[in-house]
Amino acid sequence: MLKQLSNKKQIKKLKKTIQKSLNNEVPIPELEIQEKLNKEIVTFILDGAVLQLGQLKSSKVLLNFEDHSHFITKRLGRNPEDFRPDIVHQSLLTLLDSPLNKAGLLKVLIRTEDNRLIEINPVTKIPRTFKRFSGMIAKLLETAKIQSDDQVLLQIHNDTVQEYFSNEAYIVATSHKAKLVDLKEYIKKKHNLVFVIGAVAKGNPGLECKFSNDCISISRYQLSTSNCLSKIIDTFEEYYSII
């Protein structure tokens, strides 16, 4: 499923765009087109996210630790601090707002605590407020799919991570307790990279990840999910010369 941007349709579209910008006066070298297209999509999995609905009065809502602490403790017998969909919200804004995504080189998935895999269409407009975001995710959890008139925006898959990706994917978990690497040098030596970033406030999904090929640390300091994503995104934008 991880694809390089190298098919004929994309080449034709890019050629048309470049030709238009040049008023059709200068032919486009095929080598230049291939250079622009020969960049691999970078995939991120927000891992371990606790996205769970709760029946409150007459409606189902996405549970979070601030608004539903009593319900989570009394009804579910769980620690409210585990319920942090705000981390997913902030992470999606960081990912989908990035120039890397706008350049068409980013793919985003969420793997929930109960092992559901959610695919996010890169063109999805994530609500800026947490309240509206919660409503969107609540609808997704009930219907398994959210779509616009012409395309699916969010979808829950029945596949596991291993089933979803081809064998060519190189899955890299992240943890501040893992081996420290120079990310700029690391990405030069790997292909079809899939980064697993914990979407949790505590715990260490990276070290516990059973489907990764490697586990690395990108900083000697413990980073928030959003900050970790930003560092990886920035590295790829510099590597791909995306301004």
CSV table of C-alpha atoms in Angstrom, one decimal:
chain,number,residue,atom,x,y,z
A,1,MET,CA,0.0,0.0,0.0
A,2,LEU,CA,3.0,2.3,0.4
A,3,LYS,CA,3.4,3.8,-3.1
A,4,GLN,CA,6.1,5.9,-4.7
A,5,LEU,CA,4.7,8.9,-6.6
A,6,SER,CA,5.7,7.5,-10.0
A,7,ASN,CA,2.7,6.5,-12.0
A,8,LYS,CA,1.8,7.9,-15.4
A,9,LYS,CA,-1.3,9.8,-14.2
A,10,GLN,CA,0.7,11.7,-11.6
A,11,ILE,CA,3.5,12.5,-14.2
A,12,LYS,CA,0.9,13.8,-16.6
A,13,LYS,CA,-0.7,15.9,-14.0
A,14,LEU,CA,2.6,17.4,-12.8
A,15,LYS,CA,3.7,18.1,-16.4
A,16,LYS,CA,0.5,19.9,-17.1
A,17,THR,CA,0.9,22.0,-13.9
A,18,ILE,CA,4.5,23.0,-14.7
A,19,GLN,CA,3.7,23.7,-18.3
A,20,LYS,CA,0.8,25.9,-17.3
A,21,SER,CA,3.1,27.9,-14.9
A,22,LEU,CA,5.5,28.4,-17.8
A,23,ASN,CA,2.8,29.4,-20.2
A,24,ASN,CA,3.6,26.4,-22.3
A,25,GLU,CA,6.8,28.1,-23.6
A,26,VAL,CA,9.4,25.7,-22.2
A,27,PRO,CA,9.3,21.9,-22.6
A,28,ILE,CA,9.6,20.0,-19.3
A,29,PRO,CA,12.6,17.6,-19.1
A,30,GLU,CA,11.4,14.1,-18.2
A,31,LEU,CA,14.3,13.9,-15.7
A,32,GLU,CA,13.0,16.9,-13.8
A,33,ILE,CA,9.6,15.4,-13.5
A,34,GLN,CA,11.0,12.1,-12.3
A,35,GLU,CA,13.1,13.9,-9.7
A,36,LYS,CA,10.0,15.6,-8.3
A,37,LEU,CA,8.1,12.3,-8.2
A,38,ASN,CA,10.8,10.0,-6.9
A,39,LYS,CA,10.0,10.8,-3.2
A,40,GLU,CA,8.5,8.2,-0.9
A,41,ILE,CA,5.4,8.9,1.1
A,42,VAL,CA,6.1,9.0,4.8
A,43,THR,CA,3.6,7.2,7.0
A,44,PHE,CA,2.8,7.9,10.6
A,45,ILE,CA,0.8,5.7,13.0
A,46,LEU,CA,-0.5,7.4,16.1
A,47,ASP,CA,-0.4,4.4,18.3
A,48,GLY,CA,-2.3,3.3,21.5
A,49,ALA,CA,-4.9,6.0,21.2
A,50,VAL,CA,-7.8,5.6,23.7
A,51,LEU,CA,-10.9,6.5,21.6
A,52,GLN,CA,-14.0,5.2,23.3
A,53,LEU,CA,-17.6,6.2,23.4
A,54,GLY,CA,-19.7,6.6,26.5
A,55,GLN,CA,-23.5,6.8,26.8
A,56,LEU,CA,-24.2,10.0,28.7
A,57,LYS,CA,-28.0,10.8,29.1
A,58,SER,CA,-29.4,10.5,25.6
A,59,SER,CA,-26.3,10.6,23.5
A,60,LYS,CA,-23.0,8.8,23.0
A,61,VAL,CA,-19.9,11.0,23.4
A,62,LEU,CA,-16.1,10.6,22.9
A,63,LEU,CA,-14.8,10.2,26.5
A,64,ASN,CA,-12.0,12.5,27.7
A,65,PHE,CA,-10.3,12.8,31.1
A,66,GLU,CA,-11.4,16.4,31.7
A,67,ASP,CA,-15.1,16.2,31.1
A,68,HIS,CA,-15.9,12.5,31.9
A,69,SER,CA,-13.6,11.6,34.8
A,70,HIS,CA,-16.4,10.4,37.1
A,71,PHE,CA,-18.0,8.3,34.3
A,72,ILE,CA,-14.7,6.7,33.4
A,73,THR,CA,-13.9,5.9,37.1
A,74,LYS,CA,-17.3,4.7,38.2
A,75,ARG,CA,-18.7,3.1,35.1
A,76,LEU,CA,-15.6,1.8,33.4
A,77,GLY,CA,-13.3,1.3,36.4
A,78,ARG,CA,-10.4,2.9,34.6
A,79,ASN,CA,-8.0,5.7,35.1
A,80,PRO,CA,-9.3,8.9,33.5
A,81,GLU,CA,-5.8,10.0,32.6
A,82,ASP,CA,-5.7,7.2,30.0
A,83,PHE,CA,-8.4,9.0,28.0
A,84,ARG,CA,-6.5,11.6,26.0
A,85,PRO,CA,-8.2,12.1,22.6
A,86,ASP,CA,-6.8,15.7,22.8
A,87,ILE,CA,-3.4,14.2,22.0
A,88,VAL,CA,-4.8,12.7,18.8
A,89,HIS,CA,-6.4,16.0,17.9
A,90,GLN,CA,-3.2,18.0,18.3
A,91,SER,CA,-1.2,15.4,16.5
A,92,LEU,CA,-3.5,15.4,13.5
A,93,LEU,CA,-3.4,19.1,13.2
A,94,THR,CA,0.4,19.0,13.3
A,95,LEU,CA,0.5,16.3,10.6
A,96,LEU,CA,-2.1,17.5,8.2
A,97,ASP,CA,-1.2,21.2,8.4
A,98,SER,CA,2.4,20.4,7.5
A,99,PRO,CA,4.1,21.3,4.2
A,100,LEU,CA,5.0,17.6,3.9
A,101,ASN,CA,1.3,16.7,3.8
A,102,LYS,CA,0.5,19.6,1.4
A,103,ALA,CA,3.2,18.3,-0.9
A,104,GLY,CA,1.3,15.0,-1.0
A,105,LEU,CA,4.0,13.0,0.8
A,106,LEU,CA,2.3,12.0,4.0
A,107,LYS,CA,0.0,9.3,5.1
A,108,VAL,CA,-1.7,9.1,8.6
A,109,LEU,CA,-3.2,6.2,10.5
A,110,ILE,CA,-4.4,5.8,14.1
A,111,ARG,CA,-4.2,2.5,15.9
A,112,THR,CA,-6.4,2.5,18.9
A,113,GLU,CA,-5.9,0.8,22.2
A,114,ASP,CA,-8.4,-1.9,21.2
A,115,ASN,CA,-6.5,-2.5,17.9
A,116,ARG,CA,-8.8,-0.7,15.5
A,117,LEU,CA,-7.0,0.9,12.5
A,118,ILE,CA,-8.2,4.3,11.4
A,119,GLU,CA,-7.1,5.7,8.1
A,120,ILE,CA,-7.1,9.5,7.7
A,121,ASN,CA,-7.4,10.9,4.2
A,122,PRO,CA,-4.7,13.6,3.8
A,123,VAL,CA,-7.2,16.1,2.5
A,124,THR,CA,-9.3,15.9,5.6
A,125,LYS,CA,-10.0,19.2,7.3
A,126,ILE,CA,-9.5,18.5,11.0
A,127,PRO,CA,-11.8,20.7,13.2
A,128,ARG,CA,-9.7,23.3,15.0
A,129,THR,CA,-11.7,23.0,18.2
A,130,PHE,CA,-11.6,19.9,20.4
A,131,LYS,CA,-15.3,19.9,20.9
A,132,ARG,CA,-16.0,19.7,17.1
A,133,PHE,CA,-13.2,17.1,16.7
A,134,SER,CA,-14.8,15.0,19.4
A,135,GLY,CA,-18.1,15.0,17.6
A,136,MET,CA,-16.4,13.9,14.4
A,137,ILE,CA,-14.6,11.0,16.0
A,138,ALA,CA,-17.8,10.0,17.9
A,139,LYS,CA,-19.6,9.8,14.6
A,140,LEU,CA,-16.7,7.8,13.1
A,141,LEU,CA,-16.7,5.2,15.9
A,142,GLU,CA,-20.5,4.7,15.4
A,143,THR,CA,-20.5,4.6,11.6
A,144,ALA,CA,-17.0,3.3,10.8
A,145,LYS,CA,-16.7,5.8,7.9
A,146,ILE,CA,-17.0,9.5,7.3
A,147,GLN,CA,-17.1,10.8,3.7
A,148,SER,CA,-17.7,13.9,1.7
A,149,ASP,CA,-19.6,13.8,-1.6
A,150,ASP,CA,-16.8,12.3,-3.6
A,151,GLN,CA,-14.3,10.6,-1.2
A,152,VAL,CA,-13.9,8.9,2.1
A,153,LEU,CA,-12.2,11.1,4.7
A,154,LEU,CA,-11.9,8.8,7.7
A,155,GLN,CA,-12.4,5.0,7.8
A,156,ILE,CA,-12.0,2.2,10.3
A,157,HIS,CA,-10.3,-0.9,8.8
A,158,ASN,CA,-10.6,-4.4,10.1
A,159,ASP,CA,-7.0,-5.1,9.1
A,160,THR,CA,-4.2,-5.3,11.6
A,161,VAL,CA,-1.1,-3.2,10.9
A,162,GLN,CA,0.7,-6.2,9.6
A,163,GLU,CA,-2.1,-7.0,7.2
A,164,TYR,CA,-2.5,-3.4,6.1
A,165,PHE,CA,1.1,-2.9,5.0
A,166,SER,CA,3.1,-4.7,2.4
A,167,ASN,CA,6.3,-6.5,3.4
A,168,GLU,CA,8.2,-3.6,1.9
A,169,ALA,CA,7.2,-1.3,4.7
A,170,TYR,CA,9.9,-0.6,7.2
A,171,ILE,CA,8.1,0.2,10.5
A,172,VAL,CA,10.0,2.3,13.0
A,173,ALA,CA,8.7,2.7,16.6
A,174,THR,CA,9.9,5.6,18.7
A,175,SER,CA,10.8,5.9,22.3
A,176,HIS,CA,13.1,8.2,24.3
A,177,LYS,CA,14.4,5.0,26.0
A,178,ALA,CA,15.5,3.4,22.7
A,179,LYS,CA,18.9,3.9,20.9
A,180,LEU,CA,19.5,7.5,19.9
A,181,VAL,CA,20.0,8.1,16.2
A,182,ASP,CA,20.8,11.0,13.9
A,183,LEU,CA,17.5,11.1,12.1
A,184,LYS,CA,18.9,12.9,9.0
A,185,GLU,CA,21.3,10.0,8.4
A,186,TYR,CA,18.8,7.3,9.4
A,187,ILE,CA,16.2,8.2,6.8
A,188,LYS,CA,18.9,8.2,4.0
A,189,LYS,CA,19.4,4.5,4.5
A,190,LYS,CA,15.8,3.3,4.8
A,191,HIS,CA,12.9,3.1,2.4
A,192,ASN,CA,9.1,3.0,2.8
A,193,LEU,CA,9.3,4.3,6.3
A,194,VAL,CA,6.4,4.0,8.7
A,195,PHE,CA,6.8,5.8,12.0
A,196,VAL,CA,4.9,4.6,15.1
A,197,ILE,CA,4.4,7.5,17.6
A,198,GLY,CA,2.6,6.9,20.9
A,199,ALA,CA,-0.6,8.9,21.2
A,200,VAL,CA,-0.7,8.6,24.9
A,201,ALA,CA,0.2,10.7,28.0
A,202,LYS,CA,2.0,7.9,29.8
A,203,GLY,CA,3.4,4.5,29.0
A,204,ASN,CA,5.8,3.5,26.2
A,205,PRO,CA,4.0,2.1,23.1
A,206,GLY,CA,7.3,2.3,21.2
A,207,LEU,CA,9.2,-0.2,23.3
A,208,GLU,CA,6.1,-2.4,23.5
A,209,CYS,CA,5.4,-2.4,19.7
A,210,LYS,CA,5.4,-5.9,18.4
A,211,PHE,CA,5.1,-5.2,14.7
A,212,SER,CA,8.0,-2.8,14.2
A,213,ASN,CA,11.3,-3.5,12.5
A,214,ASP,CA,13.2,-1.1,14.7
A,215,CYS,CA,12.8,1.2,17.7
A,216,ILE,CA,14.7,4.5,17.8
A,217,SER,CA,15.0,7.7,19.8
A,218,ILE,CA,15.3,11.0,17.9
A,219,SER,CA,16.2,13.1,20.9
A,220,ARG,CA,18.0,12.7,24.2
A,221,TYR,CA,15.0,14.3,25.8
A,222,GLN,CA,11.5,13.0,26.4
A,223,LEU,CA,9.2,14.6,23.8
A,224,SER,CA,5.5,15.2,23.6
A,225,THR,CA,3.7,13.4,20.7
A,226,SER,CA,3.2,16.6,18.8
A,227,ASN,CA,6.8,17.7,19.2
A,228,CYS,CA,8.2,14.3,18.1
A,229,LEU,CA,6.0,14.5,15.0
A,230,SER,CA,7.2,18.0,14.3
A,231,LYS,CA,10.9,16.9,14.5
A,232,ILE,CA,10.4,14.0,12.1
A,233,ILE,CA,8.3,16.1,9.7
A,234,ASP,CA,10.9,18.9,9.7
A,235,THR,CA,13.6,16.4,8.9
A,236,PHE,CA,11.8,15.1,5.9
A,237,GLU,CA,10.9,18.5,4.6
A,238,GLU,CA,14.5,19.5,4.7
A,239,TYR,CA,15.6,16.2,3.1
A,240,TYR,CA,13.0,16.6,0.3
A,241,SER,CA,13.7,20.4,0.0
A,242,ILE,CA,10.1,21.2,0.8
A,243,ILE,CA,9.7,24.9,1.7
